[in-house]
Short mmCIF file of C-alpha atoms and ligand atoms in Angstrom, two decimals:
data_model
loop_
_atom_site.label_atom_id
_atom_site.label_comp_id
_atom_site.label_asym_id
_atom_site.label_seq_id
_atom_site.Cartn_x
_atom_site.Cartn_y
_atom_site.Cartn_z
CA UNK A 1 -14.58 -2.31 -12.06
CA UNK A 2 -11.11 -1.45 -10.09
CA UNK A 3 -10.16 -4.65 -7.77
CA UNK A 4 -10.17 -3.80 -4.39
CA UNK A 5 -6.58 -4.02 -3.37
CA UNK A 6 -5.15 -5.09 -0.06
CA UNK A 7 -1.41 -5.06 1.15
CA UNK A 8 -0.36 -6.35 3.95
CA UNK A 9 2.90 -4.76 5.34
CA UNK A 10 4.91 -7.25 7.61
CA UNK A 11 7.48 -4.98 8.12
CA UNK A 12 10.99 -6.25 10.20
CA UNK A 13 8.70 -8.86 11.61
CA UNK A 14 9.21 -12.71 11.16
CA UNK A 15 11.93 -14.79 10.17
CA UNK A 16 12.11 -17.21 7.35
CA UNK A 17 10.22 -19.98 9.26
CA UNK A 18 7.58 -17.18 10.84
CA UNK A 19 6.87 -16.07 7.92
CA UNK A 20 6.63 -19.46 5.72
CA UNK A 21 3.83 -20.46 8.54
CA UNK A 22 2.30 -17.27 8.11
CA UNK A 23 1.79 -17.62 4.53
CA UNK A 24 0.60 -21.15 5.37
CA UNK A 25 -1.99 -20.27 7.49
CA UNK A 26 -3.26 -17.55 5.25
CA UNK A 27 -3.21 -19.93 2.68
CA UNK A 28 -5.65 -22.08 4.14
CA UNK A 29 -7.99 -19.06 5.10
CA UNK A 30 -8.25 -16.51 2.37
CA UNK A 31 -10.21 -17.55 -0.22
CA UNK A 32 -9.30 -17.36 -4.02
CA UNK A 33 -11.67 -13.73 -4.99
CA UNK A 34 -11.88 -12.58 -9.08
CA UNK A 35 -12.66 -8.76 -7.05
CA UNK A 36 -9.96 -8.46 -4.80
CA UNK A 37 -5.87 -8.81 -4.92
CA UNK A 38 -4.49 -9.61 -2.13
CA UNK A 39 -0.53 -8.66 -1.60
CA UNK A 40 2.24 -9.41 0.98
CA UNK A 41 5.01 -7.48 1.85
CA UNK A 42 7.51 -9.81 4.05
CA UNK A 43 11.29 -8.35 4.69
CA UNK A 44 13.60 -8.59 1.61
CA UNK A 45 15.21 -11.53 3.55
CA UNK A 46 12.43 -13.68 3.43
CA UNK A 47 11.01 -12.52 0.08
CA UNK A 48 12.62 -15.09 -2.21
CA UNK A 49 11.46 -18.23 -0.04
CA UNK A 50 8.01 -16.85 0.13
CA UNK A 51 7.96 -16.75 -3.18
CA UNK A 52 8.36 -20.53 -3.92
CA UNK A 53 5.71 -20.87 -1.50
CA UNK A 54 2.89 -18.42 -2.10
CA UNK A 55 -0.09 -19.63 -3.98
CA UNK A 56 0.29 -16.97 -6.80
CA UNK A 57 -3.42 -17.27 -7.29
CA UNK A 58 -4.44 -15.66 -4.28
CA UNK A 59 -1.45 -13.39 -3.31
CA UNK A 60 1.21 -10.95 -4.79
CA UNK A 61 4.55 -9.92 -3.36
CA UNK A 62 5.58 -6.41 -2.64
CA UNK A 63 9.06 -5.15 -1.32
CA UNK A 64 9.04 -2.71 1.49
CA UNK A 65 11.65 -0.71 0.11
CA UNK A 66 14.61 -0.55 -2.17
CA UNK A 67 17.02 1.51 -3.34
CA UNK A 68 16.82 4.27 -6.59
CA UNK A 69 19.78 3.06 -8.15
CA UNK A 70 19.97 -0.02 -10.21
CA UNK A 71 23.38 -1.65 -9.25
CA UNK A 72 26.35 0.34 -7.75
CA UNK A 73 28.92 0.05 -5.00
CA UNK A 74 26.17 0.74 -2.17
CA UNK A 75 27.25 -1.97 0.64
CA UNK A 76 23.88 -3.19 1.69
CA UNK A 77 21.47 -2.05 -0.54
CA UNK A 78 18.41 -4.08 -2.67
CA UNK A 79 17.99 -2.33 -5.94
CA UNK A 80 14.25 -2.69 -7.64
CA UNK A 81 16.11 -3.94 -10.63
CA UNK A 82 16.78 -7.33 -8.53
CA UNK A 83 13.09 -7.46 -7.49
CA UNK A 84 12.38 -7.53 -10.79
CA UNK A 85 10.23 -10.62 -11.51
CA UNK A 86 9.87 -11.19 -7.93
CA UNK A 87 7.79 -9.00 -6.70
CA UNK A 88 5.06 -6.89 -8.04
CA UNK A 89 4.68 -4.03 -5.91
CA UNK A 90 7.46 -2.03 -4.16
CA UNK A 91 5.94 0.05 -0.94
CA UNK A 92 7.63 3.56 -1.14
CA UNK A 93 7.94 6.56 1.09
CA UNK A 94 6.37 4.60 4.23
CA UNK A 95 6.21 7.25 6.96
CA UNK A 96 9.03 4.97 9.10
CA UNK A 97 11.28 5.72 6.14
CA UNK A 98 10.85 9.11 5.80
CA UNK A 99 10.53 9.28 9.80
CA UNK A 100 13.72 7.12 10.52
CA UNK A 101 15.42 7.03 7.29
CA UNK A 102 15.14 10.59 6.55
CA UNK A 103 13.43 9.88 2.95
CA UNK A 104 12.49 13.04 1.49
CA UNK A 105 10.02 13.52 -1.09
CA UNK A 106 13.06 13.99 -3.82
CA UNK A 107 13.93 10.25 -2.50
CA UNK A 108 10.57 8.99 -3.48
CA UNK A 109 10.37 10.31 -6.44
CA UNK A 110 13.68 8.60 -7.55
CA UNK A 111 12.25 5.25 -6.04
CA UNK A 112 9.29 5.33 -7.98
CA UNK A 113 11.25 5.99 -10.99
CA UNK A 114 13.57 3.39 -10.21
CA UNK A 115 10.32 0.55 -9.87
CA UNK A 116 8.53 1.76 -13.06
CA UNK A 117 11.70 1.42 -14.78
CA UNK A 118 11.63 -1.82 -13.72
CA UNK A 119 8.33 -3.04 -14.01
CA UNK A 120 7.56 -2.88 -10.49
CA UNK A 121 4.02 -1.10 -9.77
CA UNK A 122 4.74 1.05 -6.61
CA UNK A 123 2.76 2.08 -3.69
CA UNK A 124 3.51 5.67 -2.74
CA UNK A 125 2.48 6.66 0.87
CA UNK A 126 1.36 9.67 2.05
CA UNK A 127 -0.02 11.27 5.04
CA UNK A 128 0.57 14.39 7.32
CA UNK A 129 1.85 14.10 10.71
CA UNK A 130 -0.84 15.03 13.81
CA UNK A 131 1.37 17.94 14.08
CA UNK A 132 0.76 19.08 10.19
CA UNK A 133 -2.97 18.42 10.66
CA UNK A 134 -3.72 20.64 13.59
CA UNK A 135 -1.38 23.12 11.64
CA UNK A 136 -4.00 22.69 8.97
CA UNK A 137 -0.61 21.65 6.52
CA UNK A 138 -2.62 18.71 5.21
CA UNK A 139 -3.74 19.47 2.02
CA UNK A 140 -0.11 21.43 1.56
CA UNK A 141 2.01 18.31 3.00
CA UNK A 142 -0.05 15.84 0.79
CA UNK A 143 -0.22 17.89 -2.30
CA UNK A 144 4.38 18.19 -2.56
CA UNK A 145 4.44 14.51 -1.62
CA UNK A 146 2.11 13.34 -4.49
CA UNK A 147 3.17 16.07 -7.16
CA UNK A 148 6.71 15.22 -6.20
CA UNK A 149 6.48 11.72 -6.21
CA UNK A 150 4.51 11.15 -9.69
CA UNK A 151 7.18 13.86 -11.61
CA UNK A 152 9.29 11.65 -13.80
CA UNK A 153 6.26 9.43 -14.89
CA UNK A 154 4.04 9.47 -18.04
CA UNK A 155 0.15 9.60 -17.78
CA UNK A 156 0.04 5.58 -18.63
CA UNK A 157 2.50 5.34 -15.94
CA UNK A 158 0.85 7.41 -13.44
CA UNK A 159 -2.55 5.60 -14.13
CA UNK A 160 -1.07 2.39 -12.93
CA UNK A 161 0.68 3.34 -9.44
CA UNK A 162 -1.03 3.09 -5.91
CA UNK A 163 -1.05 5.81 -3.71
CA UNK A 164 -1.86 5.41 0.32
CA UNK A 165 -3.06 7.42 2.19
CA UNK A 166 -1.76 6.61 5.53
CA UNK A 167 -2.45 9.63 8.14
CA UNK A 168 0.99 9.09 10.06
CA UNK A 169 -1.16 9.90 13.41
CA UNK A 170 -3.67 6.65 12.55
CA UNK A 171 -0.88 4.52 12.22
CA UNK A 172 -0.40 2.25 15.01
CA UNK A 173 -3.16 3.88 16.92
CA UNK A 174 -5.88 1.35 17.56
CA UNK A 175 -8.73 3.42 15.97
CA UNK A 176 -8.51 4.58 11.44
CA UNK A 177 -8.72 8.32 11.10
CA UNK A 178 -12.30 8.82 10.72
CA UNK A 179 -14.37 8.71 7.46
CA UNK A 180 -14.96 12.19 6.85
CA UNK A 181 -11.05 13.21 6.93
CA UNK A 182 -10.14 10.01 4.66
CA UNK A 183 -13.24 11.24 2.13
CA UNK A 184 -11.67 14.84 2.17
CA UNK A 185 -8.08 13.29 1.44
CA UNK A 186 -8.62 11.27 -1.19
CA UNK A 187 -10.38 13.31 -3.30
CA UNK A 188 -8.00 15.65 -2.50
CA UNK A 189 -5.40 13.46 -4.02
CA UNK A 190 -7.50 12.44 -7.17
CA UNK A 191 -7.80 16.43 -7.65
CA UNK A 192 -4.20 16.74 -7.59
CA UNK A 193 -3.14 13.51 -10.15
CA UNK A 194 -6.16 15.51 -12.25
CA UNK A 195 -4.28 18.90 -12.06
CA UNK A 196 -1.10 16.89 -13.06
CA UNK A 197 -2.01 14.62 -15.63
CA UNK A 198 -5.94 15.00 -16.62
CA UNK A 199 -9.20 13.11 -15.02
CA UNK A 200 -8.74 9.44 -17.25
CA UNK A 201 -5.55 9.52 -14.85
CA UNK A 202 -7.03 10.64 -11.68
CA UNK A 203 -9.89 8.15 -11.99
CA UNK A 204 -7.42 5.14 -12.95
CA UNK A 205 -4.92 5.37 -10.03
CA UNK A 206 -5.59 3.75 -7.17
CA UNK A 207 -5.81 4.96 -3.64
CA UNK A 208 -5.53 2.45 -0.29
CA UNK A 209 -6.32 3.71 3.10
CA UNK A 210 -3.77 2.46 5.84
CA UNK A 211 -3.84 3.40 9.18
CA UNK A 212 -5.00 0.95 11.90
CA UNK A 213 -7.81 -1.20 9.77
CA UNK A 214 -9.08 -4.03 11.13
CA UNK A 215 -11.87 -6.43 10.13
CA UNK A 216 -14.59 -4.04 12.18
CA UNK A 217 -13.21 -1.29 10.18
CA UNK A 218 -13.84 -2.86 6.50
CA UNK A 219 -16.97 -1.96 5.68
CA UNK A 220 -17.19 1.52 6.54
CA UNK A 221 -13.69 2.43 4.97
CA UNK A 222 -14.55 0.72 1.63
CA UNK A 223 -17.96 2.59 1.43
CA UNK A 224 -15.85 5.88 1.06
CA UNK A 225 -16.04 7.02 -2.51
CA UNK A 226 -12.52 6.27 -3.81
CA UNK A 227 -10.86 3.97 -1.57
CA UNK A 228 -9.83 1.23 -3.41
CA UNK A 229 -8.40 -1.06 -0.89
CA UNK A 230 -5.74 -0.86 2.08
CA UNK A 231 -2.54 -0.84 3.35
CA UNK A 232 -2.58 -2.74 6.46
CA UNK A 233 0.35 -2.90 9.30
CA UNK A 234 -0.06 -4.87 12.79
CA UNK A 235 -3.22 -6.65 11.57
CA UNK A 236 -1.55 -8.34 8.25
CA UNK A 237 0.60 -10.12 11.10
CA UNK A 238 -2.56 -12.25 12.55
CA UNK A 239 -3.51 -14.71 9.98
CA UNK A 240 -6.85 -14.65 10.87
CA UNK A 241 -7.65 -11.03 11.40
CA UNK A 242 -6.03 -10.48 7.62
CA UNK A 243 -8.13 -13.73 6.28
CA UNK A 244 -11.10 -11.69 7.33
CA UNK A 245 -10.29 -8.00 6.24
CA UNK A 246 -9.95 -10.15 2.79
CA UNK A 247 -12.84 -11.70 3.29
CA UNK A 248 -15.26 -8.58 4.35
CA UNK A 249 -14.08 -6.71 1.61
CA UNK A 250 -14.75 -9.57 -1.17
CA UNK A 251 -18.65 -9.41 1.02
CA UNK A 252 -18.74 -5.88 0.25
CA UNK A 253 -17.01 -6.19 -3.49
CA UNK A 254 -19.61 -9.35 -4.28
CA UNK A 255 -23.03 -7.10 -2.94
CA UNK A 256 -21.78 -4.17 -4.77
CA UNK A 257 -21.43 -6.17 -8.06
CA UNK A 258 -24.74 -7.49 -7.23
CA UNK A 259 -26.50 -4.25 -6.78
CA UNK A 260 -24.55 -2.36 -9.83
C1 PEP B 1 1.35 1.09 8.40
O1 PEP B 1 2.34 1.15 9.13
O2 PEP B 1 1.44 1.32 7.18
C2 PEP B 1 0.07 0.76 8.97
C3 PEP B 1 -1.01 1.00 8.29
O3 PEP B 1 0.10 0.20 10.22
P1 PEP B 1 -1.15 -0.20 11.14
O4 PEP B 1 -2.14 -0.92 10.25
O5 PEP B 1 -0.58 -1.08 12.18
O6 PEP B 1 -1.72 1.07 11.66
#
């Protein structure tokens, strides 16, 4: 059985002693679970202290972002080569980097190159705008970012990468897309991983909805067939509304394992 996987996404929040409490506090909250993996994403300034801090038994680092190449004259830039062995999941292709950054898909694809390469597992987001969905571009606008994305890899190496679904137009919004458009999307995206590298693949790759989840929001996201976990934004900031999306979906991971 897949752990359920859930990343919280600090984003250019918190500086090195806001984020040490935070880790603190979550510390003392989320319990130790065998069914879920729990990962933090702080900025890349405050990555290495966190490290020394976290107890490794209960979370996982992730970079937000970093750059394709592995070392160069680029005046600024984190390569996933140096997050190497600190971090074991690199967030790619958020919408605020395509969005702000101008990321395109041909960008993402490099990156994810660039953190296999490196031993990094990424997490590949994905999601139409509320533009492409009422232009009915969702399936289209989905379907180049995934195929794009997963070109360069091997089927081993696509089986182990996360992809999230994160409807750009849920993000932020107070209320998750709702459970009928997430069920279309991700099987959409299983279908297309299945098209591209066969069904052992498709089954093996996990998917995360992200999109304003909260703790009320747990249990009827995770009851979707093939959502694995989430990507969580605003909420992974308050210690104890991320302590209890943790703890909700361990509830719903421990009945399941009961019932199976
Ligand atoms: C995000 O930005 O990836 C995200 C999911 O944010 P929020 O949870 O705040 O909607």
């Amino acid at each position: 059985m897949k752990k359920t996987l859930i990343v919280g996404n600090w984003k250019m929040h918190l500086n090195t002693q806001q984020a040490s409490l935070l880790v603190r506090r979550l510390g003392e909250r989320v319990p130790q679970h065998r069914d879920i993996e729990t990962v933090l994403a702080p900025s890349m300034l405050t990555l290495q202290p966190i490290s020394l801090e976290v107890d490794r038994r209960k979370f996982r680092l992730a970079a937000q972002n970093a750059n394709a190449q592995d070392l160069g004259a680029l005046t600024g830039e984190v390569s996933f080569a140096m997050l190497s062995g600190l971090v074991h999941y690199g967030i790619i292709g958020h919408s605020e980097r395509r969005k702000y950054f101008a990321e395109t898909n041909k960008d993402v694809r490099a990156k994810v190159a660039a953190a296999v390469r490196n031993e990094i597992t990424p997490i590949i987001c994905v999601g139409e705008t509320r533009v492409e969905r009422t232009n009915h571009e969702t399936k289209q606008v989905v379907r180049e970012q995934v195929v794009t994305a997963l070109r360069d890899l091997t089927g081993p190496e696509a089986a182990e990468v996360v992809i999230a679904y994160e409807p750009v137009w849920a993000i932020g919004a107070g209320r998750p897309a709702s459970a009928a458009a997430i069920t279309e999307v991700v099987a959409y995206i299983r279908l297309i991983i299945e098209g591209q590298f066969g069904k052992n693949v498709a089954d093996a790759v996990r998917i995360l909805y992200g999109g304003s989840v909260e703790p009320d929001f747990v249990a009827n996201i995770l009851s979707i067939d093939g959502v694995d976990g989430f990507l969580v934004g605003g909420a992974s900031l308050n210690y104890q509304q991320f302590a209890d999306i943790v703890t909700k979906a361990h509830q719903l991971a421990a009945a399941k394992e009961q019932h199976a």
